[in-house]
């Protein structure tokens, strides 16, 4: 069963202020096709992050995208 945007939104909502929820590039690709480094996928991820009260922190060396909640 695939990880969904709804599940990610729930994890973000449950995370404390100042923390982050990370997803690996493989999961990110499923949520925001076609994945990194596509600009369209990045735009969709930023829209999702904004709608869920956080920002995006892409860490290519870790192959992980973090959704960061403000403090």
Backbone as numpy.savetxt, mean C-alpha at the origin, in Angstrom:
# Nx Ny Nz CAx CAy CAz Cx Cy Cz
-6.64 -17.88 -1.92 -7.50 -16.70 -1.92 -6.60 -15.46 -1.92
-6.92 -14.51 -2.78 -6.12 -13.30 -2.95 -6.39 -12.28 -1.84
-5.37 -11.54 -1.53 -5.45 -10.43 -0.58 -6.16 -9.28 -1.29
-7.09 -8.61 -0.62 -7.90 -7.58 -1.27 -7.60 -6.19 -0.73
-8.05 -5.18 -1.48 -7.91 -3.80 -1.01 -8.71 -3.58 0.27
-9.83 -4.28 0.41 -10.63 -4.15 1.62 -9.86 -4.67 2.84
-9.15 -5.76 2.66 -8.34 -6.31 3.76 -7.20 -5.36 4.12
-6.56 -4.79 3.11 -5.49 -3.83 3.35 -6.04 -2.61 4.08
-7.19 -2.12 3.67 -7.81 -0.96 4.33 -8.11 -1.27 5.80
-8.57 -2.48 6.09 -8.84 -2.86 7.47 -7.56 -2.90 8.30
-6.48 -3.41 7.72 -5.19 -3.45 8.42 -4.68 -2.04 8.71
-4.83 -1.15 7.73 -4.41 0.24 7.91 -5.23 0.89 9.01
-6.53 0.68 9.00 -7.41 1.28 10.01 -7.06 0.78 11.41
-6.65 -0.47 11.53 -6.32 -1.05 12.83 -4.92 -0.69 13.31
-4.07 -0.22 12.41 -2.69 0.10 12.78 -2.65 1.39 13.59
-1.78 1.47 14.59 -1.67 2.70 15.38 -1.04 3.84 14.58
-1.33 5.07 14.99 -0.75 6.24 14.34 0.76 6.14 14.37
1.38 6.55 13.26 2.83 6.53 13.16 3.41 5.20 12.71
2.56 4.22 12.47 3.04 2.91 12.03 2.77 2.75 10.54
3.17 1.60 10.01 2.99 1.33 8.59 2.56 -0.11 8.37
1.85 -0.31 7.27 1.47 -1.66 6.83 2.19 -1.87 5.50
3.00 -2.91 5.43 3.75 -3.17 4.21 3.20 -4.33 3.42
3.33 -4.21 2.11 2.97 -5.31 1.21 4.14 -5.52 0.25
4.47 -6.77 0.03 5.52 -7.11 -0.92 5.10 -6.77 -2.34
6.08 -6.65 -3.20 5.79 -6.30 -4.59 4.84 -7.29 -5.26
4.88 -8.55 -4.88 3.98 -9.53 -5.48 2.53 -9.23 -5.13
2.28 -8.87 -3.88 0.92 -8.52 -3.45 0.52 -7.17 -4.04
1.45 -6.21 -4.03 1.20 -4.89 -4.61 0.76 -5.02 -6.06
1.40 -5.91 -6.80 1.05 -6.13 -8.21 -0.38 -6.62 -8.36
-0.83 -7.47 -7.43 -2.22 -7.96 -7.47 -3.21 -6.84 -7.14
-2.84 -5.98 -6.19 -3.73 -4.91 -5.75 -3.75 -3.74 -6.72
-2.60 -3.43 -7.31 -2.45 -2.27 -8.19 -1.72 -2.69 -9.47
-2.42 -3.44 -10.34 -1.78 -3.93 -11.56 -1.36 -2.77 -12.47
-0.28 -2.91 -13.18 0.60 -4.08 -13.28 1.74 -4.08 -12.25
1.67 -3.25 -11.23 2.68 -3.24 -10.18 3.81 -2.27 -10.44
4.86 -2.40 -9.67 6.03 -1.53 -9.79 6.81 -1.86 -11.05
7.32 -0.87 -11.75 7.36 0.57 -11.49 6.34 1.37 -12.30
5.20 0.82 -12.60 4.19 1.48 -13.44 3.63 2.74 -12.77
3.61 3.85 -13.50 3.10 5.11 -12.97 1.60 5.05 -12.69
0.85 4.34 -13.51 -0.59 4.19 -13.27 -0.86 3.44 -11.98
-0.09 2.38 -11.73 -0.23 1.62 -10.49 0.12 2.50 -9.30
1.17 3.31 -9.44 1.57 4.22 -8.36 0.46 5.23 -8.06
-0.14 5.76 -9.12 -1.22 6.74 -8.93 -2.40 6.10 -8.18
-2.75 4.88 -8.55 -3.85 4.18 -7.88 -3.50 3.91 -6.41
-2.25 3.55 -6.14 -1.82 3.30 -4.76 -1.89 4.58 -3.94
-1.46 5.70 -4.52 -1.53 6.98 -3.80 -2.97 7.38 -3.53
-3.86 7.17 -4.50 -5.28 7.48 -4.29 -5.85 6.62 -3.15
-5.51 5.35 -3.16 -5.96 4.44 -2.10 -5.41 4.90 -0.75
-4.13 5.23 -0.71 -3.51 5.68 0.54 -4.19 6.93 1.06
-4.41 7.89 0.21 -5.06 9.14 0.61 -6.45 8.87 1.16
-7.20 8.00 0.50 -8.55 7.66 0.94 -8.55 6.96 2.30
-7.41 6.35 2.65 -7.30 5.63 3.92 -6.43 6.36 4.93
-6.19 7.65 4.70 -5.50 8.49 5.67 -4.03 8.20 5.86
-3.36 7.79 4.80 -1.94 7.50 4.94 -1.18 7.90 3.67
0.11 7.64 3.67 0.97 7.94 2.53 1.67 6.66 2.09
2.29 6.72 0.92 2.99 5.58 0.37 4.50 5.78 0.53
5.17 4.73 0.96 6.63 4.73 1.05 7.10 3.48 0.33
7.60 3.65 -0.89 8.08 2.54 -1.70 9.55 2.30 -1.38
9.89 1.07 -1.05 11.28 0.72 -0.76 11.73 -0.38 -1.73
12.22 0.05 -2.90 12.61 -0.92 -3.93 13.66 -1.93 -3.47
14.60 -1.51 -2.64 15.63 -2.46 -2.19 15.03 -3.58 -1.34
13.91 -3.28 -0.68 13.22 -4.29 0.12 12.08 -4.96 -0.65
11.81 -4.42 -1.86 10.70 -4.89 -2.69 9.38 -4.89 -1.91
9.18 -3.78 -1.18 8.00 -3.62 -0.33 7.47 -2.20 -0.45
6.16 -2.07 -0.48 5.49 -0.77 -0.46 4.78 -0.66 0.89
5.08 0.42 1.61 4.48 0.65 2.92 3.41 1.73 2.82
2.31 1.50 3.52 1.26 2.49 3.67 1.40 3.03 5.08
1.85 4.29 5.18 2.30 4.88 6.45 1.25 5.81 6.99
0.85 5.55 8.24 -0.12 6.42 8.92 0.62 7.56 9.61
0.09 8.77 9.56 0.74 9.89 10.24 0.68 9.73 11.76
1.60 10.41 12.43 1.63 10.38 13.91 0.54 11.24 14.46
